[in-house]
mmCIF file of C-alpha atoms and ligand atoms in Angstrom:
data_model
loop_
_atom_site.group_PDB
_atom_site.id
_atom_site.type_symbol
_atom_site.label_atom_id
_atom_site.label_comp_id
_atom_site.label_asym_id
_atom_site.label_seq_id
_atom_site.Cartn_x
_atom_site.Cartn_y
_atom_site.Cartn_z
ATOM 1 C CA UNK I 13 0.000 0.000 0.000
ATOM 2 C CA UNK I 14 1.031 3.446 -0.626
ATOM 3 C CA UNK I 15 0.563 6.038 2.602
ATOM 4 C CA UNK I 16 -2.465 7.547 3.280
ATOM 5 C CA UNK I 17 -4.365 4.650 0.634
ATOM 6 C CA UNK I 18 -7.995 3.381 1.876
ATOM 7 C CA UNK I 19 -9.996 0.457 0.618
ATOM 8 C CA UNK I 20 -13.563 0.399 2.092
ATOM 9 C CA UNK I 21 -15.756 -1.778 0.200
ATOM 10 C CA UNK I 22 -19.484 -3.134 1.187
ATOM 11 C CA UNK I 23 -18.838 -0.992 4.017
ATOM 12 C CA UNK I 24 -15.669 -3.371 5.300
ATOM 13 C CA UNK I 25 -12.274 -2.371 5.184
ATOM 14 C CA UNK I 26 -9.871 -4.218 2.948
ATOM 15 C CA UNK I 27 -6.618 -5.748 4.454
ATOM 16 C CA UNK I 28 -3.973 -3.765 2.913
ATOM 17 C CA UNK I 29 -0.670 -4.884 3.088
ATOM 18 C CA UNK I 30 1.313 -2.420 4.892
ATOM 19 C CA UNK I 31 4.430 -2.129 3.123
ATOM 20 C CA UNK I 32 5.405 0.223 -0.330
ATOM 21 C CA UNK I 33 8.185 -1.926 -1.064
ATOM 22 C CA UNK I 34 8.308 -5.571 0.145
ATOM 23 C CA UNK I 35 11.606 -6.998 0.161
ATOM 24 C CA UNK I 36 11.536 -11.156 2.411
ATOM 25 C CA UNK I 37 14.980 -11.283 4.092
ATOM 26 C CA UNK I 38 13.089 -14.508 6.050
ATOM 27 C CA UNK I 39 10.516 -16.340 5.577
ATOM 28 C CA UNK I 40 8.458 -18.434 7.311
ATOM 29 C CA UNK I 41 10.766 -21.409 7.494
ATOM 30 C CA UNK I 42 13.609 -18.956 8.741
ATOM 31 C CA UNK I 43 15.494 -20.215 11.734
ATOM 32 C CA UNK I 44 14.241 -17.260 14.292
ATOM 33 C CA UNK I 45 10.458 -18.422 12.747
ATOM 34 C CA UNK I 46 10.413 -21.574 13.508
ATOM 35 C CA UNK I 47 6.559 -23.058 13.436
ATOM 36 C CA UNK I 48 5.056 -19.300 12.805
ATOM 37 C CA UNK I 49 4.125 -17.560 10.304
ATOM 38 C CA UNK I 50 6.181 -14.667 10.758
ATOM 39 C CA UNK I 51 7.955 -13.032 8.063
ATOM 40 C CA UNK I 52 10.738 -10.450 7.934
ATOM 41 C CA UNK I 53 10.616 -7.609 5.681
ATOM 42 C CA UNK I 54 13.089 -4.368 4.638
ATOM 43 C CA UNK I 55 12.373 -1.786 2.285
ATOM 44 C CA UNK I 56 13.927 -1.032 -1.497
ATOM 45 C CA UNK I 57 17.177 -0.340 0.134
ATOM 46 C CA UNK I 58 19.260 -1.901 3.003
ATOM 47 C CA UNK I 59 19.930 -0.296 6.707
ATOM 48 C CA UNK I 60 17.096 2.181 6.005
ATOM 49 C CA UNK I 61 14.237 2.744 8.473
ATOM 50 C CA UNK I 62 11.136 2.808 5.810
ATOM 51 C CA UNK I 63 7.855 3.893 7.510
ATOM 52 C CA UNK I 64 4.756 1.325 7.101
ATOM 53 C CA UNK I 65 1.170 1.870 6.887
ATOM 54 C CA UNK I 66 -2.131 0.771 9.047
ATOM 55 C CA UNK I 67 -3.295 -2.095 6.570
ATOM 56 C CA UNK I 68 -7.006 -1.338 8.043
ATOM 57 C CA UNK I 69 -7.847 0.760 11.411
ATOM 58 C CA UNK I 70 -6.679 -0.511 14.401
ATOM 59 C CA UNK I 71 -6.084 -0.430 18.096
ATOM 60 C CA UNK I 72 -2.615 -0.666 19.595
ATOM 61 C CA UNK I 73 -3.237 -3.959 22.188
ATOM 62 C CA UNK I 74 0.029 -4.230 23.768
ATOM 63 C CA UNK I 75 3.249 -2.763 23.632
ATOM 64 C CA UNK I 76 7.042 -4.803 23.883
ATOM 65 C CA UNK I 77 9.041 -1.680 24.352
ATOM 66 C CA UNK I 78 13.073 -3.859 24.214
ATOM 67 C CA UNK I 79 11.639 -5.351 20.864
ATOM 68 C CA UNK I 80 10.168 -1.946 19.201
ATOM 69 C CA UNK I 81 7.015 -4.622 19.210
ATOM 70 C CA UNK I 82 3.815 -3.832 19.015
ATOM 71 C CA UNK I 83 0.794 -6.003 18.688
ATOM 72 C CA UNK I 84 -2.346 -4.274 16.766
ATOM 73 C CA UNK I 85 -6.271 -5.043 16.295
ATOM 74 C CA UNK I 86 -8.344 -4.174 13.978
ATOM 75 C CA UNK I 87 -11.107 -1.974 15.261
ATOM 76 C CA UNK I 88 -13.830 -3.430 13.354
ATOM 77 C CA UNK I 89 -13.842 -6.814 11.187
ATOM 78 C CA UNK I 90 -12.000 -6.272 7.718
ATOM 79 C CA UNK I 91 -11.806 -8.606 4.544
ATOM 80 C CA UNK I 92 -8.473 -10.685 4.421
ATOM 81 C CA UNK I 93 -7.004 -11.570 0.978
ATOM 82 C CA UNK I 94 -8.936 -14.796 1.390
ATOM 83 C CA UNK I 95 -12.061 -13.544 0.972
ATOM 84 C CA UNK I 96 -12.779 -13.989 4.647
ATOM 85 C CA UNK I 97 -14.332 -11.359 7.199
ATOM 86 C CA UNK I 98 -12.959 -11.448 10.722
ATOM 87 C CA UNK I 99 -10.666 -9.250 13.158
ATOM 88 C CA UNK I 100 -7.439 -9.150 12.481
ATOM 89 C CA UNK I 101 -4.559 -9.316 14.990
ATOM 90 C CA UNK I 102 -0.832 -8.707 14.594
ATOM 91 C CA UNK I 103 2.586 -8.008 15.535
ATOM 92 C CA UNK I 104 4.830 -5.817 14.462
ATOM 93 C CA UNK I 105 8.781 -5.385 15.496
ATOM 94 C CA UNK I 106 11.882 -3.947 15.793
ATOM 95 C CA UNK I 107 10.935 -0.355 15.662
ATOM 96 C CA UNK I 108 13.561 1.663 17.537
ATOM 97 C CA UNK I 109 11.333 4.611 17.882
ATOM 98 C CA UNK I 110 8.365 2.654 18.646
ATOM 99 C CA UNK I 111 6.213 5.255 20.812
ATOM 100 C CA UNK I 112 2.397 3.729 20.614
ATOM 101 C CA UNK I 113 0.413 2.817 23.395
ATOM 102 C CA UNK I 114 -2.212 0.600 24.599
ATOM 103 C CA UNK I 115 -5.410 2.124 22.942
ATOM 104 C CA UNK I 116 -3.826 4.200 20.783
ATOM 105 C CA UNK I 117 -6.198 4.329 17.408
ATOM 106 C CA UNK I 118 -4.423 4.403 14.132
ATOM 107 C CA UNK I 119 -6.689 4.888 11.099
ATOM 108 C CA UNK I 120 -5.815 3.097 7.601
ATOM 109 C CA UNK I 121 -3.059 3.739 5.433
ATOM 110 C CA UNK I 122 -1.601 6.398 8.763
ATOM 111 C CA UNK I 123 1.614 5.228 9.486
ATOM 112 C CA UNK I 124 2.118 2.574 11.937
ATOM 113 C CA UNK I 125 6.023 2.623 12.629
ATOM 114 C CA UNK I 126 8.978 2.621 11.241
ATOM 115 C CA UNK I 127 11.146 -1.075 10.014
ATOM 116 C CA UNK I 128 14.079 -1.248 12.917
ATOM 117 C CA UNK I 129 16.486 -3.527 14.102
ATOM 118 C CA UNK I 130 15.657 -2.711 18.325
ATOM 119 C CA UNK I 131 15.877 -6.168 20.022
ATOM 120 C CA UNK I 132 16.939 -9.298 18.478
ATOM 121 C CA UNK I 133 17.354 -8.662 14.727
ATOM 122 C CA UNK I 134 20.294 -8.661 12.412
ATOM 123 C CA UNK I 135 19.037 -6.052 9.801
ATOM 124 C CA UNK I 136 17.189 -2.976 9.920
ATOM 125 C CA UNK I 137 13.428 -5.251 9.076
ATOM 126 C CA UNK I 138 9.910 -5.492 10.334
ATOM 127 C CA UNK I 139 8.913 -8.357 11.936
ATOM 128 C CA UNK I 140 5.207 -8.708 11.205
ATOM 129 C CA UNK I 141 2.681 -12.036 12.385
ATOM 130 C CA UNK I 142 -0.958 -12.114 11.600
ATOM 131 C CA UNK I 143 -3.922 -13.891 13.259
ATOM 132 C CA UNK I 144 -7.332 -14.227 12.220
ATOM 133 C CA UNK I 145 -10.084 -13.182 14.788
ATOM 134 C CA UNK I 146 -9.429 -11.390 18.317
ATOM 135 C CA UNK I 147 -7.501 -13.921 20.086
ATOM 136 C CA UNK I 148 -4.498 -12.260 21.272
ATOM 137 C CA UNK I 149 -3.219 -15.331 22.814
ATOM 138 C CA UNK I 150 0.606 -14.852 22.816
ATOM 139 C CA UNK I 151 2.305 -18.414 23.632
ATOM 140 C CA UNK I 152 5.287 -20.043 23.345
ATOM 141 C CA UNK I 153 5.101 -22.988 20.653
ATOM 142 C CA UNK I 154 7.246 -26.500 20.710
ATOM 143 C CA UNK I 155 9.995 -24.801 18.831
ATOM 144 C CA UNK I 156 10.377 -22.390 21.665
ATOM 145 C CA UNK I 157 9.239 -19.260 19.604
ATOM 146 C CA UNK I 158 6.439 -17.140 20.727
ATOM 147 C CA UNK I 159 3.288 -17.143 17.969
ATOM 148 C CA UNK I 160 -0.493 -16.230 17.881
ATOM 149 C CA UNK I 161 -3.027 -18.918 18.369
ATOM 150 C CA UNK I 162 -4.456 -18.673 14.980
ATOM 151 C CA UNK I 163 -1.703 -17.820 13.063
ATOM 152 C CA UNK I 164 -2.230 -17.257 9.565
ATOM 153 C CA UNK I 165 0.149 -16.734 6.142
ATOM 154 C CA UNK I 166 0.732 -13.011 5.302
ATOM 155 C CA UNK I 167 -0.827 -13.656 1.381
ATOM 156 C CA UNK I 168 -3.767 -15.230 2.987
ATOM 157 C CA UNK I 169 -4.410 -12.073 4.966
ATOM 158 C CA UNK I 170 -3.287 -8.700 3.169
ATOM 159 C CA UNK I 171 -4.127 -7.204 -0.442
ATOM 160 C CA UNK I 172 -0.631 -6.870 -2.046
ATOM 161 C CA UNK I 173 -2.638 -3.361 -3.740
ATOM 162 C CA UNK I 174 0.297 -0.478 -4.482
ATOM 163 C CA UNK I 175 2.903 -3.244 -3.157
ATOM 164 C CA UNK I 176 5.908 -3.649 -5.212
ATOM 165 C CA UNK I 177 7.396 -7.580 -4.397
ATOM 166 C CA UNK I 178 11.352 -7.111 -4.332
ATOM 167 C CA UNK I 179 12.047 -10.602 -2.868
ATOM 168 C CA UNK I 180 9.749 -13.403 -1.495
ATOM 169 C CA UNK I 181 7.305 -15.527 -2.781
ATOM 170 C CA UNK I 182 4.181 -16.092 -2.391
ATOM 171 C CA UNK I 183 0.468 -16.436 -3.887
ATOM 172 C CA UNK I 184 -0.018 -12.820 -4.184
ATOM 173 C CA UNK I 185 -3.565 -11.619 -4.246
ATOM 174 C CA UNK I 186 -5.371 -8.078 -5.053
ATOM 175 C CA UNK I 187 -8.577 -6.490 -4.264
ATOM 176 C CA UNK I 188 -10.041 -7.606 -7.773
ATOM 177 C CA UNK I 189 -9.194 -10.839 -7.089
ATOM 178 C CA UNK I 190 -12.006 -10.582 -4.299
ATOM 179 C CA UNK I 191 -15.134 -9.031 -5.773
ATOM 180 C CA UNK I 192 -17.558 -7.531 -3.595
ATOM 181 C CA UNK I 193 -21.272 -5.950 -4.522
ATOM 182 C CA UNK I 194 -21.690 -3.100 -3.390
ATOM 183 C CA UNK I 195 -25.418 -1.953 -4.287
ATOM 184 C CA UNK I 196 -25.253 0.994 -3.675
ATOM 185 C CA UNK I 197 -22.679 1.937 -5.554
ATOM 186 C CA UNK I 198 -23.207 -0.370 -8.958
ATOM 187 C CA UNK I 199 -24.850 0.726 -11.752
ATOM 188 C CA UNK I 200 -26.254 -1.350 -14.361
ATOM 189 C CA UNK I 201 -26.602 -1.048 -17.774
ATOM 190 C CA UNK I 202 -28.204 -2.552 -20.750
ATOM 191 C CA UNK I 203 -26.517 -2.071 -23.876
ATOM 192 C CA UNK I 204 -27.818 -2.117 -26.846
ATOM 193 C CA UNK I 205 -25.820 -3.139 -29.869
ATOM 194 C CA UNK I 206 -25.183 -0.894 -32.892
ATOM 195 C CA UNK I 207 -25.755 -4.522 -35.252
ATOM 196 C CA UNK I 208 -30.015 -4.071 -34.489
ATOM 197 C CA UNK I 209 -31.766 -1.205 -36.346
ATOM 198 C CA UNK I 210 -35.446 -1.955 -33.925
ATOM 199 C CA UNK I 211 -35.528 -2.134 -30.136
ATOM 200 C CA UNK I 212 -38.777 -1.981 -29.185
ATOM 201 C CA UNK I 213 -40.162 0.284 -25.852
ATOM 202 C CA UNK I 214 -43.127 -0.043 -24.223
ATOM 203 C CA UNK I 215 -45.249 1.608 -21.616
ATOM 204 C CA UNK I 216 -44.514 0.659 -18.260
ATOM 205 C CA UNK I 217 -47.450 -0.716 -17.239
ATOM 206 C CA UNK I 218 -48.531 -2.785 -20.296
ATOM 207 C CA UNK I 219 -47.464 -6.411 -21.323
ATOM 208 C CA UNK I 220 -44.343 -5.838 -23.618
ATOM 209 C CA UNK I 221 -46.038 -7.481 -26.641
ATOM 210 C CA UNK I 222 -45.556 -5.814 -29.575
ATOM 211 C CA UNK I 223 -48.980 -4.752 -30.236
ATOM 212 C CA UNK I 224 -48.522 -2.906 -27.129
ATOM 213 C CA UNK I 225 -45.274 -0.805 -28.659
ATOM 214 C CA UNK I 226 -45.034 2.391 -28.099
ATOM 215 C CA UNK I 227 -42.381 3.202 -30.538
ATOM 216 C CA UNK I 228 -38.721 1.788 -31.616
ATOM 217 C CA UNK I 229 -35.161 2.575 -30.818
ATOM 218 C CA UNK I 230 -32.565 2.432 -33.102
ATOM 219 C CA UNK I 231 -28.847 1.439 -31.231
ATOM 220 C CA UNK I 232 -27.809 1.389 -35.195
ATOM 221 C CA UNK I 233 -27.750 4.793 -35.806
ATOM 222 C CA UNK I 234 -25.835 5.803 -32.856
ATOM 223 C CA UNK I 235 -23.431 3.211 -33.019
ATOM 224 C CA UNK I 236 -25.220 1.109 -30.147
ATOM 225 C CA UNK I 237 -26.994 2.665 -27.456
ATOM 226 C CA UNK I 238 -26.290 2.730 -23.888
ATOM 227 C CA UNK I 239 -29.097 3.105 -20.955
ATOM 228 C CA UNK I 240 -28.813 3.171 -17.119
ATOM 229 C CA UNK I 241 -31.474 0.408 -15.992
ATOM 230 C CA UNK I 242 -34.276 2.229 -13.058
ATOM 231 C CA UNK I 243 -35.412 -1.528 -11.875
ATOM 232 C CA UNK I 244 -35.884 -5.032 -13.700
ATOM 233 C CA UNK I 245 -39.437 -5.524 -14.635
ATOM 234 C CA UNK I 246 -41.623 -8.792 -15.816
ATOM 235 C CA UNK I 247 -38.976 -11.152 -13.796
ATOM 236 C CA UNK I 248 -36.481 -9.857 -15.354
ATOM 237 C CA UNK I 249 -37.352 -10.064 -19.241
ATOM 238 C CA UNK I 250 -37.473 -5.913 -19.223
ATOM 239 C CA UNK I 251 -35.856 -3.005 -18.082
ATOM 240 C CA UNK I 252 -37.095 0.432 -16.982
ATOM 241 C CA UNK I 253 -35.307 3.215 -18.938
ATOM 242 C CA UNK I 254 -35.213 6.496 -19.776
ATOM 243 C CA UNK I 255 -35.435 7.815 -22.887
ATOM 244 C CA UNK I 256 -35.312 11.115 -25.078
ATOM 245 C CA UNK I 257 -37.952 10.318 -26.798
ATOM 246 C CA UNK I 258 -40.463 8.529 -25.259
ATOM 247 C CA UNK I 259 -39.834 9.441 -21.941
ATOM 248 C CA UNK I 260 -39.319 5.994 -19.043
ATOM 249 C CA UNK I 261 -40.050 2.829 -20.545
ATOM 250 C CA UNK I 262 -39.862 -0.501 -20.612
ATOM 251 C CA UNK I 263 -37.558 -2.604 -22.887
ATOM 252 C CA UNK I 264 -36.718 -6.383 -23.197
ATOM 253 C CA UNK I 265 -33.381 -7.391 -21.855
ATOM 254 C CA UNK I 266 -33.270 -10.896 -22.814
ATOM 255 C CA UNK I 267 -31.593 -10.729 -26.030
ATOM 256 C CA UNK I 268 -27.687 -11.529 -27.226
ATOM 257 C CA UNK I 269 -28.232 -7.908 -28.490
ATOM 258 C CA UNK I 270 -28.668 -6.260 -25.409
ATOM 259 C CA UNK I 271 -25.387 -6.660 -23.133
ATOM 260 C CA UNK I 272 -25.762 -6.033 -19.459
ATOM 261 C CA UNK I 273 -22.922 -4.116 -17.523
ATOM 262 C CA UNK I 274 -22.601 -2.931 -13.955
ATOM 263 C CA UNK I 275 -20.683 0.900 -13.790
ATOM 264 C CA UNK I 276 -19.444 0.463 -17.166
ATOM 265 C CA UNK I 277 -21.106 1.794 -20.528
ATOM 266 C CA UNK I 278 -20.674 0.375 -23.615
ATOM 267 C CA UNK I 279 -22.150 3.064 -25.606
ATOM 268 C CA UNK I 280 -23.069 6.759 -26.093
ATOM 269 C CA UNK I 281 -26.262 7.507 -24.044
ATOM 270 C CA UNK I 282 -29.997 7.002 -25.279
ATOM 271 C CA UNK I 283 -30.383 9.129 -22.294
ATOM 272 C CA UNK I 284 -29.418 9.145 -18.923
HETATM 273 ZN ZN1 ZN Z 23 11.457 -12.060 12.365
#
């Protein structure tokens, strides 16, 4: 993510991931991340202290002050890479000017902290460990390494969005990958093609049968003809439109002619 970016969708936050650059020094099966799913990341360059950014809005939990660690909550549930909706929990470390608190709100792409190398690290990085839900259970696991309860991989949870993958692998995914109806924000469309010369209209309140017509379009002439659908009519055989010349009517829908689209005309306008 980039700073200051925001993905709300269907009124839930997407996960963003929280670095510009992404650059894996360790991975998962690294030798300080034994049975987590911790990775470690640095920026474009090496030894500097790149910022990160809230992947959704959360709550600072608990602080580790001799790591620069931090562990964070979402404030409300947000939409993992997945496709899932839960809270998200995670840790963040290393950051040698670490100064949040315990309550401390941070609002989506706001910075979060800065990569560091406070505490045990090699390399200026940032530690970062996600969890799925609100358990904050810290523990120690069998390898001796302290993990969350419901540990989770970092492509499963955050939208790699504005991200640009240095190093590391993984099975990268981005908010279109996840596609999410928002009513009240789609429009749909019928288009009508520019290959049919007749496109019948009728009154809304009649049967469309074409002795009850009221007149013809005619998407040839324009070069196909584009109208923004009021409501589905008849179960979804017709369309309420608006037209220039007859005003709102009905048309039929069901036809290889007529395309539907949601927020994206084909064609110029019959009307609005
Ligand atoms: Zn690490």
């Amino acid at each position: 993510m980039l700073k200051g970016e925001k993905s709300t969708r269907g009124g839930i936050e997407d996960l963003l991931c929280p670095f510009t650059d992404m650059y894996i020094t360790q991975g998962t099966e690294g030798s300080s991340h034994k049975g987590t799913k911790a990775i470690d990341v640095r920026g474009r360059e090496r030894g500097v202290r790149y910022p990160y950014y809230a992947p959704c809005t959360v709550k600072c939990i608990k602080t580790y002050p001799n790591n620069g660690q931090v562990m964070w909550q979402s404030v409300n549930k947000v939409r993992f890479s997945d496709g899932s909706i839960d809270y998200v929990t995670f840790m963040t470390a290393h950051d040698n000017t670490m100064d949040s608190y315990p309550g401390q709100i941070v609002s989506q792409g706001s910075q979060l902290g800065n990569m560091g190398n406070k505490g045990y690290a090699t390399g200026v990085h940032c530690h970062i460990e996600v969890s799925k839900g609100n358990d904050t259970t810290w523990k120690i696991n069998s390898y001796g390494t302290y993990c969350f309860n419901n540990q989770i991989d970092f492509d499963n949870a955050f939208f790699m969005d504005n991200t640009t993958i240095l190093n590391g692998k993984g099975n990268w995914k981005y908010t279109y990958d996840i596609i999410v109806e928002d009513k009240k924000d789609s429009k749909n469309y019928a288009n009508l093609s520019p290959n049919v010369s007749s496109w019948r209209v009728y009154d809304l309140h009649v049967k469309p049968i074409k002795r009850n017509a009221k007149g013809k379009l005619n998407p040839k002439k324009f070069g196909g003809l584009t109208y923004y659908i009021y409501s589905y009519m008849d179960e979804g055989t017709t369309a309420e439109i608006q037209t220039a010349n007859f005003g709102r009517v009905k048309i039929y829908i069901v036809n290889e002619n007529c395309k539907i689209t949601i927020n994206n005309p084909l064609y110029q306008y019959g009307d609005y």
